[in-house]
Amino acid sequence: MKLILALLLALLAAPVAAQTALPPAPWADRQIPDAAQERRARALMETIRCLTCQSQSIADSNASMAGDMRSQIRERIMAGEQPESIRAWLIARYGDWVSYEPTAAPILWPLWAAPLLLLGLGLLLLRGRIKRRRGA
Amino acid sequence: MRTIWIWLPLGLFLAFVGLFASGLFKPDDRVIHSRLVGQPLPAFTLPAAASDRPALASSDLATGKPRLLNIFASWCVPCAAEAPQLMALKQAGVAIDAIAIRDARPDVDGFLRRYGNPYARIGLDARSGVQIALGSSGVPETFVIDGRGRIAYQHIGDIRADDVPMLLARLRDAQ
Amino acid sequence: MIAETGLAALWLAAALALLQLFLAFAGLKGGKPDLLVAVRPAAVAQGVLTAIAFALLITLFLRSDMSVLLVATNSHSMKPWLYKFAGTWGNHEGSMLLWVTVMGVAGAAVALFERALRRDTHMATLGGQAAISLGFYAFLLFSSNPFARIDPAPADGQGLNPLLQDPGLAFHPPTLYLGYVGLSVAFSFAIGALLTRQVDAAFARAMRPWVLGAWVLLTLGITAGSYWAYYELGWGGWWFWDPVENASLMPWLAATALLHSVTVLATRDALRAWTVMLAVIAFSMSMVGTFLVRSGILTSVHAFAVDPTRGSFILVLLALYIGGALALFGWRIGSVREGAPFELVSRETMLVANNLLLSVILGVVLIGTLYPLMTEAFGHKVSVGAPYFDRIAGPLALALMVVLAAGPLTRWRRDRAAAVCKRLLIPAAIAILLFVSLSLLAWGRIGLLPFLGLIVAVSVGAASIAPLWKRNLLRTPLFTWGMVIAHLGCAVSLAGMACDSAFTVEKLVAARPGDTIQTAGWTLRFARIVPIAGDNWTALQADMRVDRGGAPVMIHPQSRFFASPPTTTSEAALLTRWNGQLYVVLGEEVEGGRWQIRIWWKPFVTLIWLGGVMIALGGALALVGRERRGWLLKWRARRAAA
């Protein structure tokens, strides 16, 4: 609702955390030459939450720290590290909050169960509303 | 059975209203604390960020005596605002080291000339690598490091005048 | 004087709402049926008074009357008149007045034009509408008075923020508001029907145009908001599963479900309790969305002017109205008889499946959006974002699309499974063909969800036009056309989403002026960087000559700097072609005179919003078609009687 106004305000709000005059880190906005590695890095970046902005992934943020994190992720992927180990490393520092990909922590089990529960609830509610085929 | 179905929506709704009310009335805590509090500092070595202070490595922080590790940047306004408090802490005999984030030596020199230099060592973290390794999410932040090089406490945001006694107490506790 | 008149009109309207509520209650329950005569005039007068109040606020903005606090803080005498005008509702107080005005005018329309309902249900509906309005009047008058004066008046206003001057901003919020208020009317109908226990086909027919109208506006609002985010945020994304976006999606999902269940109720007099429940849920989602956005209890990229006091006011209204409605539901619905059970293979079952899937998606979005709030109560911070929603809502939406294909090809009451399958033969063949060819061409290179999305989009697109098959297109009723176009719009939109995530080519480069960049068949010649000055901004603009074999086109992505407040924004350059969009963003300067340039070639991405517009158009056609048929039938009946 009022998305547009909100977005405009967001544009105002984003650069409030002062940015540096330093150029972005080398791999912040540069693709890894190996396409498969870049794909993996990109998929990871899309699920890592930007620390200095509100509710954005580091893949969609202009914040300088997001750029530094992108650069670090690309460098580590190039060094052969697995995306999930980078995620675990970040979670060890910032907690589950940093990952948009909900982890398997017990506190998130209800979240994963929610769609099944809702579907089951709906079917239960429907029980008896649908007639069996005659003769079946 | 039918009764349960009929009143279920109201029950769920009331639960949601309770949730909303709790979200509305509890104090706002959007700060992301480092998970490394209570754990050893990650190992790092950084080049010197200022002309007249030596470089900083994680080994410099395990000196047997608690120290402060200040994360700052010359381009950050709250960092300038907390400078007097850091000077006061230094006057009180606290050893303070610092990491300058995304900075350049001339800028750091200028910043220190202008706002004072309470630091023993200053490392330059040009790409926020060590900042991320520490689990820090912005500038300024201040870590209390105990004598064995463990992170004892993390203060997020600028240090206000009334935070100084608290930090001194934290440093005493970290003995 | 103008401001005082406006305030007086509002107080008068509030008093009338109170009177309207009292009259309806006394007339229906107090054994004074004569009093009911005054209910409709009260509703009409309320509509007129709120419209006057709103017109007066617009006048204040257009005249830049800086002695009014709201104008002084949100407008400026130098603004172009369009933005003075739109500034009326570009703030909290003004938008609440708009809300109340739309509600008042809608109430007047219900009072004047509603003829299908039994009189007592009609009166109860108007009573319900008055009760809802009262809460919003109280909100407006006690905590957000738009007409408050400021003394001394400032020389000029504060609101000359160039970022807020955008034609999209002018009309996006009121579109969504109209949608929310339309759902409030549907809610009032549900309350009226519950009060008089008249949950029947006539009630469904009376409610349907309001649901349809609200749904059309919500569809348009969300589509516009999505496009706006796409070009303004500069990263090529069009939906971020951000709390504020989810807040606008949830009422739409509920309204979509309601739209379909109300058809079952109108046609087959079944799903009574469920339809009433959905009407309550749809409006409650509008209020939950408003609450989430204004209270700021969730972190959003779309940082909003939030205020916990207003948040608690909205929460109280939410608790009163929705809690009250659900209690009334529990109390009354036991006496509402459910219709006969359905045959397994029938249009009804398909619509029930549609409702089930939409409700589950709605539940998932609601729970996922609020989950961080729930875990925070246990001291655990988590983030729920795109990965969760895509993975859960994606497959459910695909299943929904399959139902969408089969539903219109299934007969009401009873059909044979074999016959339905036979009608779906061509779409199924298309699906298999696509599956095989896509597997051969692109297996492993595109994700599973976009892969399935492409197949489903094309085959469902084919199935959705099947209801027109072998029909005289000129004699096909308008609402059938509406349904076909809306369903086709869903397939078109899905195709755009799948193409975007499957085939987008990203290129990030650091280039010097004079460099040539090749990507996805395009050649970009980076000519130069020029400084330019706008009204309140200066910009560095990249001039690029772009071609893919044919005549070159110039594009100009910009990096804009605003002085107050100091802000940098990127203005993406979009080049639209029939088969996609080239999206170019100018980033920062890096060392050596190089500039960061982000380029995306997004095949068929525009289909996403084209589909959205088609869905809205289909809804509008259905609305016109239904209403026109209603009038024609009435006219014929009257003529026959004469």
XYZ file of C-alpha atoms in Angstrom, chain C residues 9-18 20 42-43 45-47 49-51 96-97 99-101 103-105 129-144 313 317 321:
46
model
C -18.430 19.018 7.307
C -16.437 16.146 8.766
C -18.001 16.493 12.215
C -21.427 16.675 10.642
C -20.728 13.568 8.588
C -19.552 11.764 11.721
C -22.726 12.794 13.544
C -24.780 11.522 10.606
C -22.928 8.209 10.715
C -23.833 7.899 14.382
C -27.457 6.278 10.670
C -28.404 9.834 6.140
C -26.016 7.703 4.089
C -25.850 13.113 3.080
C -22.742 11.562 4.589
C -21.364 10.890 1.120
C -20.435 15.919 3.265
C -17.266 13.837 3.058
C -16.917 14.729 -0.615
C -7.211 8.969 5.799
C -9.595 11.689 4.643
C -10.311 6.773 2.776
C -13.267 8.227 4.702
C -14.490 10.086 1.627
C -16.208 5.138 2.174
C -18.845 7.869 2.453
C -19.432 8.047 -1.295
C -21.184 0.709 6.938
C -21.999 3.518 9.391
C -20.349 1.609 12.234
C -17.137 1.154 10.244
C -17.132 4.781 9.116
C -17.545 5.963 12.693
C -14.246 4.417 13.711
C -12.436 6.118 10.860
C -14.129 9.439 11.588
C -12.913 9.127 15.174
C -9.410 8.318 13.956
C -9.450 11.343 11.673
C -11.015 13.846 14.067
C -9.230 12.839 17.262
C -5.767 11.933 16.102
C -5.207 13.039 12.506
C -5.444 3.377 16.773
C -10.236 -0.444 15.006
C -14.417 -4.525 13.616
